[in-house]
Short mmCIF file of C-alpha atoms and ligand atoms in Angstrom, two decimals:
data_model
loop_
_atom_site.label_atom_id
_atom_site.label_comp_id
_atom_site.label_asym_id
_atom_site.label_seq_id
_atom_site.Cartn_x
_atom_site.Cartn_y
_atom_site.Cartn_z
CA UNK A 252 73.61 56.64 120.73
CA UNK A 253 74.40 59.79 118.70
CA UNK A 254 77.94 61.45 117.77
CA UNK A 255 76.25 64.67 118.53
CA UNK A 256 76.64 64.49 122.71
CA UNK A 257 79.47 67.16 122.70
CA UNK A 258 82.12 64.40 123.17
CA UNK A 259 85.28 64.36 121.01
CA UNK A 260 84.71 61.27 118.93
CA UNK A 261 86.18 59.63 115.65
CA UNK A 262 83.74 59.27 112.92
CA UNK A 263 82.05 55.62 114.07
CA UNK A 264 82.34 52.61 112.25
CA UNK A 265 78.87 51.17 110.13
CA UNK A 266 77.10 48.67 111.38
CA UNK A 267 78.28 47.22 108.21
CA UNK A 268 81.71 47.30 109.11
CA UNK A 269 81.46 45.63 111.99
CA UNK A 270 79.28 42.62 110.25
CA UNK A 271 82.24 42.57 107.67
CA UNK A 272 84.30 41.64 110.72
CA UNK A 273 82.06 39.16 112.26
CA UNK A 274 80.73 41.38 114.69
CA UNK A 275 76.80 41.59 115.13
CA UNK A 276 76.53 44.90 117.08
CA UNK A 277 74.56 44.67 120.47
CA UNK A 278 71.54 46.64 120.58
CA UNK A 279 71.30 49.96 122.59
CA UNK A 280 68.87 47.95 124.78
CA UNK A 281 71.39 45.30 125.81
CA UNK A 282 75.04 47.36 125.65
CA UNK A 283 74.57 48.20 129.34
CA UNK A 284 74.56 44.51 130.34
CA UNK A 285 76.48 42.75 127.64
CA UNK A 286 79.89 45.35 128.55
CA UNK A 287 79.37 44.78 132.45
CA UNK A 288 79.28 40.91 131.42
CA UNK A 289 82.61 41.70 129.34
CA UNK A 290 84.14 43.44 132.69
CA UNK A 291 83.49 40.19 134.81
CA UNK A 292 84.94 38.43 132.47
CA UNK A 293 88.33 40.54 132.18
CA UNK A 294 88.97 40.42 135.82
CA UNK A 295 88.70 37.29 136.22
CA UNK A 296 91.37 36.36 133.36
CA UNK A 297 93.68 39.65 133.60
CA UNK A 298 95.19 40.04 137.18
CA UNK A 299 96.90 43.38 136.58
CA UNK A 300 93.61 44.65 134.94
CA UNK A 301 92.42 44.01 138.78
CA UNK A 302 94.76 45.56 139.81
CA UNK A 303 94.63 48.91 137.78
CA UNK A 304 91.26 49.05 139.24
CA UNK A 305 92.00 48.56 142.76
CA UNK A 306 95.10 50.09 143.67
CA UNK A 307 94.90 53.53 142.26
CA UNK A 308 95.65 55.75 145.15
CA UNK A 309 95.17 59.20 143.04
CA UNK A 310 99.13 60.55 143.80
CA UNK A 311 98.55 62.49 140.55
CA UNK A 312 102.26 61.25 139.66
CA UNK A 313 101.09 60.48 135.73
CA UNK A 314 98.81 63.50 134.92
CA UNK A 315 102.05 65.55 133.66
CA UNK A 316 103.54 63.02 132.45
CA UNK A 317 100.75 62.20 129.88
CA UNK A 318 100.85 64.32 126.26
CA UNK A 319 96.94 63.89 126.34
CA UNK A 320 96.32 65.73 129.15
CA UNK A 321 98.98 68.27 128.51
CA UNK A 322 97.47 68.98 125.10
CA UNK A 323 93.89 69.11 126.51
CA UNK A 324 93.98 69.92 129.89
CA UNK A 325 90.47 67.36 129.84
CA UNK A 326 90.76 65.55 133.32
CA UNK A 327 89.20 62.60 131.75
CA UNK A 328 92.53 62.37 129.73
CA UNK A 329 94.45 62.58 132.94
CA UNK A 330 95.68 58.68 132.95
CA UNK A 331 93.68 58.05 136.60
CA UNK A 332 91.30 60.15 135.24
CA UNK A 333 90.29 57.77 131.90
CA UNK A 334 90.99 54.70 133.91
CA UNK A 335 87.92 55.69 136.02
CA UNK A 336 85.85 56.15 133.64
CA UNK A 337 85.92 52.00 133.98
CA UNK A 338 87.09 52.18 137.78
CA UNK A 339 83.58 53.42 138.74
CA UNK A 340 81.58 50.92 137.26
CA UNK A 341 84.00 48.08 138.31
CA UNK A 342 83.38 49.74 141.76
CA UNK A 343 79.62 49.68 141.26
CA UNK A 344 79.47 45.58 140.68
CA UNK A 345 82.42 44.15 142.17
CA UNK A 346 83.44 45.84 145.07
CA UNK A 347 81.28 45.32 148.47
CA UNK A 348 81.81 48.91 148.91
CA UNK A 349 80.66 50.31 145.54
CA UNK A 350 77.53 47.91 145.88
CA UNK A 351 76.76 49.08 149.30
CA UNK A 352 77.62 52.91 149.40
CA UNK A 353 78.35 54.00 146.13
CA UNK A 354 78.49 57.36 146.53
CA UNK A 355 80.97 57.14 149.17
CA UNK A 356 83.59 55.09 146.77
CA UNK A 357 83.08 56.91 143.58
CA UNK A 358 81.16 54.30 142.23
CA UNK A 359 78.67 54.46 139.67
CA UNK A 360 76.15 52.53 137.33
CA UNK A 361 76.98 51.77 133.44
CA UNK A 362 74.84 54.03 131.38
CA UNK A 363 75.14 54.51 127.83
CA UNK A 364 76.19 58.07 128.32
CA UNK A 365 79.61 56.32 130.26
CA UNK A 366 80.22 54.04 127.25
CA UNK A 367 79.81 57.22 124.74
CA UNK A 368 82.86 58.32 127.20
CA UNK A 369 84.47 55.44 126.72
CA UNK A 370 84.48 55.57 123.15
CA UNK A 371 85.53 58.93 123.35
CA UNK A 372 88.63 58.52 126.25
CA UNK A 373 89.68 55.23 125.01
CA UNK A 374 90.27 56.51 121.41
CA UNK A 375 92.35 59.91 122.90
CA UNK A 376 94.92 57.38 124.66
CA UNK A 377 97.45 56.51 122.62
CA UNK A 378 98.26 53.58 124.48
CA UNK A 379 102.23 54.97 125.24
CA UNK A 380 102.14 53.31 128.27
CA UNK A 381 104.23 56.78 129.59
CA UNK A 382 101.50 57.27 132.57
CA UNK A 383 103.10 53.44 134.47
CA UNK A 384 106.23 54.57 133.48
CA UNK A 385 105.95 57.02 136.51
CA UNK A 386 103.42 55.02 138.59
CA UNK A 387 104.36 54.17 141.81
CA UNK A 388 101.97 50.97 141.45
CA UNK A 389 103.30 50.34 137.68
CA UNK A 390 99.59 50.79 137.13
CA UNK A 391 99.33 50.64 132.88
CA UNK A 392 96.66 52.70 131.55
CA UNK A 393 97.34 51.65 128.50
CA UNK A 394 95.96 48.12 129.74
CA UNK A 395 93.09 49.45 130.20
CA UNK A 396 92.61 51.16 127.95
CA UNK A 397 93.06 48.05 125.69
CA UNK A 398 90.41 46.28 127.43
CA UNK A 399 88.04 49.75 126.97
CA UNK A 400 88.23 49.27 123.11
CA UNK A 401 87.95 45.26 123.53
CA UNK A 402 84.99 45.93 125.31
CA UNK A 403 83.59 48.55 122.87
CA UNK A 404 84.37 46.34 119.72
CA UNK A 405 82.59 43.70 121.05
CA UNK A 406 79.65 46.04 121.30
CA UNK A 407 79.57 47.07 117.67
CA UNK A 408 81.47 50.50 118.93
CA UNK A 409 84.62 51.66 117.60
CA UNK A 410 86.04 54.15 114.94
CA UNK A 411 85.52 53.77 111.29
CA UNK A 412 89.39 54.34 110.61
CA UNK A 413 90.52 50.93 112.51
CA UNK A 414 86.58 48.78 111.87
CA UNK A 415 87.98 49.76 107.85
CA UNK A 416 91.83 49.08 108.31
CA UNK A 417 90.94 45.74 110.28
CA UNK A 418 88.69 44.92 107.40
CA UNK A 419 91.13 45.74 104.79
CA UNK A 420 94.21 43.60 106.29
CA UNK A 421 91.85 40.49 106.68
CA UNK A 422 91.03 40.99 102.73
CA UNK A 423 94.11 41.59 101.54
CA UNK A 424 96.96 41.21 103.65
CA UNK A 425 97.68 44.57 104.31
CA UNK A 426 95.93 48.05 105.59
CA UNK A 427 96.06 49.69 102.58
CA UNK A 428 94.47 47.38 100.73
CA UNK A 429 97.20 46.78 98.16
CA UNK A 430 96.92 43.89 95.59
CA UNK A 431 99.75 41.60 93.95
CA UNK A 432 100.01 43.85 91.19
CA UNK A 433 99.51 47.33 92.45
CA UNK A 434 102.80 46.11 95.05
CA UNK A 435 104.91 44.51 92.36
CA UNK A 436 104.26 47.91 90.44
CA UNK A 437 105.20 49.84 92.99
CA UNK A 438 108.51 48.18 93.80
CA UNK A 439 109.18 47.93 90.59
CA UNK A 440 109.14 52.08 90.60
CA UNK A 441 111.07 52.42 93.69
CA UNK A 442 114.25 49.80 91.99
CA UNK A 443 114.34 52.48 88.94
CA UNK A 444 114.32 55.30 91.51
CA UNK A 445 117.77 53.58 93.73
CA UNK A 446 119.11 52.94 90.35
CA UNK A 447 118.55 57.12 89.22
CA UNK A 448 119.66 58.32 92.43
CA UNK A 449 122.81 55.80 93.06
CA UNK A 450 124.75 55.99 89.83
CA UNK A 451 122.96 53.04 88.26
CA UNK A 452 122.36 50.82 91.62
CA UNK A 453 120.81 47.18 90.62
CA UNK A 454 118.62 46.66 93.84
CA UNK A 455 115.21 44.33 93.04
CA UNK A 456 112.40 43.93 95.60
CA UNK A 457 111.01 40.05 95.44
CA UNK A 458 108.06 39.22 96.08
CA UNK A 459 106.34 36.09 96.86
CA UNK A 460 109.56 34.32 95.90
CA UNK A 461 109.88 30.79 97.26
CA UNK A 462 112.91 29.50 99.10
CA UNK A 463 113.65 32.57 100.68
CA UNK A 464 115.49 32.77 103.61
CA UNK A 465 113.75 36.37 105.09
CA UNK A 466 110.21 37.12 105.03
CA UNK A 467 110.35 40.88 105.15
CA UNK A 468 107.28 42.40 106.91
CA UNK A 469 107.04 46.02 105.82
CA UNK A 470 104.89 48.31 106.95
CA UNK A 471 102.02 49.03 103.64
CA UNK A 472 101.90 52.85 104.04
CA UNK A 473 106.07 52.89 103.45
CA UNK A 474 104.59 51.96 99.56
CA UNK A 475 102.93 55.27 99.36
CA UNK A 476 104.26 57.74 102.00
CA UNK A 477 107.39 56.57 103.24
CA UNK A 478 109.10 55.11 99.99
CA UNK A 479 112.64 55.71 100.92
CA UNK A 480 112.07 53.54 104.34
CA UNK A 481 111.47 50.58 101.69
CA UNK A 482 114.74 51.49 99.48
CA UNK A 483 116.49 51.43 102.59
CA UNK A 484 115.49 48.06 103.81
CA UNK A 485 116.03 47.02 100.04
CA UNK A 486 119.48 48.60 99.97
CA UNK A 487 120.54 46.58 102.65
CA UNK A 488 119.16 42.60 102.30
CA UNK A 489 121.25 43.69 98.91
CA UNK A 490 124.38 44.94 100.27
CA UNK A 491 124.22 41.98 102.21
CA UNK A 492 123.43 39.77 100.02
CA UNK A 493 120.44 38.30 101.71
CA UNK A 494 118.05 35.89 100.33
CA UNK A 495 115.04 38.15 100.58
CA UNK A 496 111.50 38.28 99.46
CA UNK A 497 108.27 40.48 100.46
CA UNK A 498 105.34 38.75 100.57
CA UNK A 499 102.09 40.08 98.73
CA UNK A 500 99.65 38.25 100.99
CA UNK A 501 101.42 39.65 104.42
CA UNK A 502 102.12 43.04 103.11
CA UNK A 503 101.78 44.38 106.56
CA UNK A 504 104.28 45.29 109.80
CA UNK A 505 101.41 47.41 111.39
CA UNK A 506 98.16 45.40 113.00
CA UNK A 507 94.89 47.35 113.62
CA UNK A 508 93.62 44.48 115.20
CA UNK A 509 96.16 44.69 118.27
CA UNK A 510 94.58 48.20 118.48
CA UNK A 511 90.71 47.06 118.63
CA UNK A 512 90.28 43.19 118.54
CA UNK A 513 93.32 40.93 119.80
CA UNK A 514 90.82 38.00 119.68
CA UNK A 515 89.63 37.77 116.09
CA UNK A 516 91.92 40.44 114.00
CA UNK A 517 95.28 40.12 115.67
CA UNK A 518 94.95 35.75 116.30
CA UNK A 519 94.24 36.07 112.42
CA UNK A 520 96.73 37.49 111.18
CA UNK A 521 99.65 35.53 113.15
CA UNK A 522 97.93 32.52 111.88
CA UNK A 523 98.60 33.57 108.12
CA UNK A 524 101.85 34.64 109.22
CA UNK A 525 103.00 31.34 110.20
CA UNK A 526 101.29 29.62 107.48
CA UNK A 527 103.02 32.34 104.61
CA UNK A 528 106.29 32.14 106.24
CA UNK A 529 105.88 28.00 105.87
CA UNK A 530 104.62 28.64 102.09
CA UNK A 531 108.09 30.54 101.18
CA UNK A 532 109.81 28.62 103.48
CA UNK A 533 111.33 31.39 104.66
CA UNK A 534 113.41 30.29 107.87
CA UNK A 535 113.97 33.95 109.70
CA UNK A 536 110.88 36.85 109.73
CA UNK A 537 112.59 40.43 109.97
CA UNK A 538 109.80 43.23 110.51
CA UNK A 539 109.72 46.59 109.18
CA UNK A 540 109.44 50.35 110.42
CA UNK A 541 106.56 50.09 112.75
CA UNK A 542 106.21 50.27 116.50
CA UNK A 543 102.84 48.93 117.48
CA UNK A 544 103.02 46.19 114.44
CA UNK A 545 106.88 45.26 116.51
CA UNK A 546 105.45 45.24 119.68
CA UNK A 547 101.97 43.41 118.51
CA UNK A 548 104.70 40.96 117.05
CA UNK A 549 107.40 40.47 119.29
CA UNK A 550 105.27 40.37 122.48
CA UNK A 551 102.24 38.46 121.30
CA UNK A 552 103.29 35.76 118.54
CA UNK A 553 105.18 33.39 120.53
CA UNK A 554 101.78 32.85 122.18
CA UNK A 555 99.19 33.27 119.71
CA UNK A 556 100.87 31.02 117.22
CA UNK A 557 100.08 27.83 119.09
CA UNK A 558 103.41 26.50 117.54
CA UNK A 559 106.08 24.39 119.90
CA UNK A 560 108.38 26.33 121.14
CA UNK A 561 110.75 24.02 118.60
CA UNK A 562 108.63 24.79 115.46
CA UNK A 563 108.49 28.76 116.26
CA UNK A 564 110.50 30.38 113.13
CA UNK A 565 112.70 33.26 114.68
CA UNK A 566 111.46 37.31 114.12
CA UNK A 567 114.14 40.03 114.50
CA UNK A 568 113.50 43.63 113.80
CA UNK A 569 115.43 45.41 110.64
CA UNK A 570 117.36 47.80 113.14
CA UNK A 571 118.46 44.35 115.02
CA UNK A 572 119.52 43.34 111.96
CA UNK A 573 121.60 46.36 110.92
CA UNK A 574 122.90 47.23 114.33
CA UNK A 575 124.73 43.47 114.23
CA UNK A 576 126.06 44.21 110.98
CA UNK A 577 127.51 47.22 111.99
CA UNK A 578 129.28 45.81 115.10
CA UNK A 579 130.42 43.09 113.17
CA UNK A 580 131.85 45.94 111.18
CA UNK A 581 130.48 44.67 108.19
CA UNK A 582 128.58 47.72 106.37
CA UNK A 583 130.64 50.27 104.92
CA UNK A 584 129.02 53.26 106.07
CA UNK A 585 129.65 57.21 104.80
CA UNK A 586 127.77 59.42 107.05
CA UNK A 587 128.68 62.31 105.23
CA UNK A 588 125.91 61.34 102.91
CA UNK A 589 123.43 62.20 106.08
CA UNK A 590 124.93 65.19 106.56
CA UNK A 591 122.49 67.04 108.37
CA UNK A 592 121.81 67.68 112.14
CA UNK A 593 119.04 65.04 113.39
CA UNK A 594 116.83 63.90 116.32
CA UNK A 595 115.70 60.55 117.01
CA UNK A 596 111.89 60.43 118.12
CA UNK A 597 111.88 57.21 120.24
CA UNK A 598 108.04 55.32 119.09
CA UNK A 599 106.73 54.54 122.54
CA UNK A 600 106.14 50.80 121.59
CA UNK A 601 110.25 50.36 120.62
CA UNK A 602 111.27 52.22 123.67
CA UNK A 603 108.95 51.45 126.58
CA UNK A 604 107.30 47.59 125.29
CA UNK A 605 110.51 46.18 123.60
CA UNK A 606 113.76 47.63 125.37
CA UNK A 607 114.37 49.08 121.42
CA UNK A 608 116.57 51.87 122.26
CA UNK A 609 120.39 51.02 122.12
CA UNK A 610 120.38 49.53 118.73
CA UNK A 611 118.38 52.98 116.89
CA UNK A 612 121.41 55.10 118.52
CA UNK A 613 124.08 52.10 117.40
CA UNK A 614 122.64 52.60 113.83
CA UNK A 615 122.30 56.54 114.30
CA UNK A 616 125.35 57.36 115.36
CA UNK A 617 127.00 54.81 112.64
CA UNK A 618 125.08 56.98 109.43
CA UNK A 619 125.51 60.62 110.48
CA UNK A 620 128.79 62.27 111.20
CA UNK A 621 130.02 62.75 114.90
CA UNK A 622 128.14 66.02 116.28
CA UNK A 623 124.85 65.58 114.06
CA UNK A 624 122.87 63.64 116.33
CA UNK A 625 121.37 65.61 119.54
CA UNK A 626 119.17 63.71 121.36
CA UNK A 627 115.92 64.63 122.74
CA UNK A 628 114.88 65.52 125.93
CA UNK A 629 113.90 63.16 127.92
CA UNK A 630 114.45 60.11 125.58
CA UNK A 631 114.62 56.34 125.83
CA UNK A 632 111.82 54.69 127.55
CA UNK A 633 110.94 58.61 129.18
CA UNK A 634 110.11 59.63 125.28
CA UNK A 635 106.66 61.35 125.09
CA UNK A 636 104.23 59.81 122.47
CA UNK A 637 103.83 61.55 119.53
CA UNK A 638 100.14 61.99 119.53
CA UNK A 639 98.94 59.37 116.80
CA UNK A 640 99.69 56.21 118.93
CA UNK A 641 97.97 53.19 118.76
CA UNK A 642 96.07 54.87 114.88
CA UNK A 643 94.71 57.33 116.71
CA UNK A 644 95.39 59.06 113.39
CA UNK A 645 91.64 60.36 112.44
CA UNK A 646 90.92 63.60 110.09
CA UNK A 647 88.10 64.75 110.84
CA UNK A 648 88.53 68.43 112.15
CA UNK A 649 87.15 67.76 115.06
CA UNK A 650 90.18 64.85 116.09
CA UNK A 651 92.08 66.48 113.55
CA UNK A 652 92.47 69.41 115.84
CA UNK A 653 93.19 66.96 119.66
CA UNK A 654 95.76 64.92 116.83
CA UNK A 655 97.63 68.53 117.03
CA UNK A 656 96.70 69.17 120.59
CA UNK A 657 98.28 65.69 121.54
CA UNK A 658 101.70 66.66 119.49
CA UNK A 659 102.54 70.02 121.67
CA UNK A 660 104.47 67.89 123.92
CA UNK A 661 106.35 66.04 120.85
CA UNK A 662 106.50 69.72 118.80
CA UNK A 663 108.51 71.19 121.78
CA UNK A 664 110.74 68.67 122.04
CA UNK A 665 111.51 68.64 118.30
CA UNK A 666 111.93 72.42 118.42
CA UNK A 667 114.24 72.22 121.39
CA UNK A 668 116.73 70.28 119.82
CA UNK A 669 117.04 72.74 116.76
CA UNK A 670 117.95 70.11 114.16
CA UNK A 671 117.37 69.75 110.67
CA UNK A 672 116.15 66.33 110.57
CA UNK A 673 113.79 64.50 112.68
CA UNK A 674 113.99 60.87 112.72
CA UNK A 675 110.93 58.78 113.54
CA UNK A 676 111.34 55.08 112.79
CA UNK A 677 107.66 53.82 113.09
CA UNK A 678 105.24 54.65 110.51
CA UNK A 679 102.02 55.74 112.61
CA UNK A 680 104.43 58.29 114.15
CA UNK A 681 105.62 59.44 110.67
CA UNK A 682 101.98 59.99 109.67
CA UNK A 683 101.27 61.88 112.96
CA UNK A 684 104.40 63.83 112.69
CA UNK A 685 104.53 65.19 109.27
CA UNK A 686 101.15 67.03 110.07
CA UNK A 687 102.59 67.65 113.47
CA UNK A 688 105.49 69.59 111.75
CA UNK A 689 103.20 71.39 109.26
CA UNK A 690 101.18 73.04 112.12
CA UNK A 691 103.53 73.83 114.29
CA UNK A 692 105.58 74.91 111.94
CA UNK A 693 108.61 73.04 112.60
CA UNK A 694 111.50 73.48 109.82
CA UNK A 695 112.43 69.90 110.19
CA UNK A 696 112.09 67.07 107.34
CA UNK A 697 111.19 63.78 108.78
CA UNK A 698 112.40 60.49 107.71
CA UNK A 699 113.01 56.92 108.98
CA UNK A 700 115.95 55.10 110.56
CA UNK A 701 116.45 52.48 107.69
CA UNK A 702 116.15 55.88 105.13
CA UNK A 703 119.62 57.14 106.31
CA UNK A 704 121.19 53.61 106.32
CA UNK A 705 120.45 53.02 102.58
CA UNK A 706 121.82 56.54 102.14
CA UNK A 707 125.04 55.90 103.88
CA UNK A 708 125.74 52.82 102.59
CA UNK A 709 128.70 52.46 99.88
CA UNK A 710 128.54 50.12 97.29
CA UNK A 711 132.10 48.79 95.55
CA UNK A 712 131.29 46.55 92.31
S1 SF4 B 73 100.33 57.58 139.07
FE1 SF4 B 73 99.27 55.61 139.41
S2 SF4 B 73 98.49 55.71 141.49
FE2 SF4 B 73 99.03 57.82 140.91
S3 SF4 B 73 97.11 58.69 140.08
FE3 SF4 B 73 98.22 57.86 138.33
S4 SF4 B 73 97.45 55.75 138.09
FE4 SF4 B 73 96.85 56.46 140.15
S1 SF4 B 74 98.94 55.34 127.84
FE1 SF4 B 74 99.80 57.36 127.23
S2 SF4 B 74 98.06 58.45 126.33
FE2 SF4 B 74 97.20 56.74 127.48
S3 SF4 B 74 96.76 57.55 129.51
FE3 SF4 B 74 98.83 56.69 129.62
S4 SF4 B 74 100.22 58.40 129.18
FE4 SF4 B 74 98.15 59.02 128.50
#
């Protein structure tokens, strides 16, 4: 299979890669079979992947309602549209109809032309899950689109940007393959930076420090592009005088493998979660700025950590954790310090996989001053994605470009709302929106949620 077929792809992953993650690529020769093998197995575990594929009547209700296909006008990134792409072979083999008159059905043989689409399609959805939102049947493209990049994995197929970021959390802890020293370092920097900007502010970031009662899961890219989300979180374990530490071996709130693999990657890494949180004995696990990482967590944990429901260690969310405070009235906030006016971009996998909306707009409206805030439109769980969902954050021109295609929706949103600020709590949206505002030239700055509560907060000796 080439990249050259016309189809907009992400820059594949080596075969290397894939070996590096246990994964012996199938051979051109066999890929037909072996992914067709793959589908039979899927619907006979996954009952609503059955029923994605059966009970799509075509209404057309999601096609406007998904950023891809609003960006691109591709009908293969209209939600029913990329769905089929699987639909019609699932017709083909398990459907009396699709075996005996396929054309009649729309179904249609697996080819390795298909699965070049499928690595294509499946790797423009961002997973928002916005497209069963508005379906009638609840249908979840997202689903299957999940099961699309299973599939693909499997096969040796998927982008180098999540084959390298899966590798790099398995090696280190962490996608951006940060050591001990390199994160000590950097949080060392970032406790002399609080103390410049707050009049001398003692604030220390532990790490790996036993008997702590909080494992703090941030996400790795707040250590190089989103600092001030880290001072934040910081800012506040100290105001409240938590007993905090970070750990250097889970270094990581985001989880590529919930995005390619949720059989080897993703059951990994909850593993050494459990076993790290043991090590420290840390007796509460409160995760950082990150919406897939949060949903990968929240949702899938429980059941992938094979612990007793009497031995599972509880996981709250930093804006949980704040939003109590404040209701218990128990931060002093200024929000005069966050003076400007500000949106809140809702990250699909808060809003529409975790009911995460009330406590953002508790924390929002608690750290900017009454009039600031303006809300989006639509918001909540109706949000639109901002284009770099589920890592779909490649470089290459080629994605580069659809990246920026995908964001129209997002950019007029944003520009509707004429604010100063855009607040994006999540850091795959961050690093889709700062490009985002840079080409469409959107005079907004954009920070995180846990930024402006550090900011606000007032500290009496
Ligand atoms: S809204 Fe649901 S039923 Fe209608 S076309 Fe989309 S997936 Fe099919
Ligand atoms: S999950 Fe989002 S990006 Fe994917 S098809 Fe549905 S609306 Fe489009």
């Amino acid at each position: 299979m080439s990249e050259t077929n016309g189809l907009r792809q992400p820059k594949r992953a080596s075969e290397d890669l894939f070996l590096k993650l246990g994964v012996v690529p199938v051979p051109d020769s066999q890929k037909v079979a072996a992914a067709i093998q793959h589908l039979d197995e899927f619907r006979h575990k996954v009952r609503s992947f059955v029923m994605a594929m059966e009970s799509c009547v075509k209404c057309g209700a999601c096609a406007e309602n998904c950023h891809t296909y609003l960006g691109t006008r591709d009908p293969n990134n209209i939600p029913a549209g990329r769905a089929d792409l699987i639909r019609k072979v699932y017709k083909r083999h398990f459907t009396v109809q699709g075996k005996l008159f396929p054309g009649l059905v729309g179904a249609q043989d697996l080819d390795l032309e298909t699965i070049e689409k499928w690595f294509s399609y499946y790797y423009q959805c961002s997973e928002c899950r916005r497209c069963a939102h508005v379906c009638p049947f609840g249908i979840d493209t997202a689903e299957v689109t999940m099961i699309g990049r299973q599939i693909l994995f499997w096969l040796g197929i998927g982008p180098q940007l999540h084959t390298a970021t899966a590798g790099a959390i398995l090696r280190t802890g962490n996608h951006m393959g940060l050591t001990q020293a390199g994160i000590i370092d950097t949080l060392d920097f970032l406790s002399e930076e609080i103390a410049e900007e707050y009049d001398g502010l003692k604030v220390t970031f532990p790490v790996d420090k036993p008997d702590s009662d909080i494992l703090y899961v941030p996400s790795s890219a707040d250590f190089a592009l989103n600092p001030n989300t880290l001072k934040g979180a910081a800012m506040f374990f100290h105001y409240v005088g938590a007993n905090w530490t970070i750990s250097s071996r889970i270094t990581e709130a985001g989880n590529f493998g919930y995005l390619m693999d949720q059989n080897r990657v993703q059951r990994e890494m909850v593993t050494r979660l459990m076993e790290e949180t043991t090590r420290l004995g840390c007796k509460k696990i409160v995760w950082g700025e990150c919406g897939h990482g949060w949903r990968a967590t929240k949702m899938y944990v429980p059941t992938m950590s094979d612990l007793p429901a009497s031995r599972r260690i509880p996981m709250t969310h930093i804006h949980d954790e704040v939003e109590a405070y404040i209701k218990a009235g128990l931060l002093e906030l200024d929000p005069k310090r966050n003076a400007r006016s500000i949106t809140l971009h809702d990250p699909c996998n808060y809003a529409r996989a975790c009911g995460h909306s009330d406590n953002m707009r508790v924390i929002m409206n608690a750290v900017v001053p009454k009039g600031a805030f303006t809300e989006m439109t639509p918001n909540r769980e109706a949000n639109f994605c901002c284009g770099g969902g589920s890592g779909i954050l490649f470089d290459d021109p080629k994605m580069y470009q659809y990246r920026i295609l995908a964001s129209n929706k997002k950019a007029e949103q944003v520009r509707a709302t004429n604010v100063e600020v855009l607040c994006a709590p999540c850091s795959i949206c961050k690093a889709q929106l700062y490009p985002m505002v840079k080409e469409h030239k959107l005079p907004v700055e954009v920070v995180g949620l846990i930024d402006l509560v550090g900011n606000a907060l007032v500290f009496r000796d």
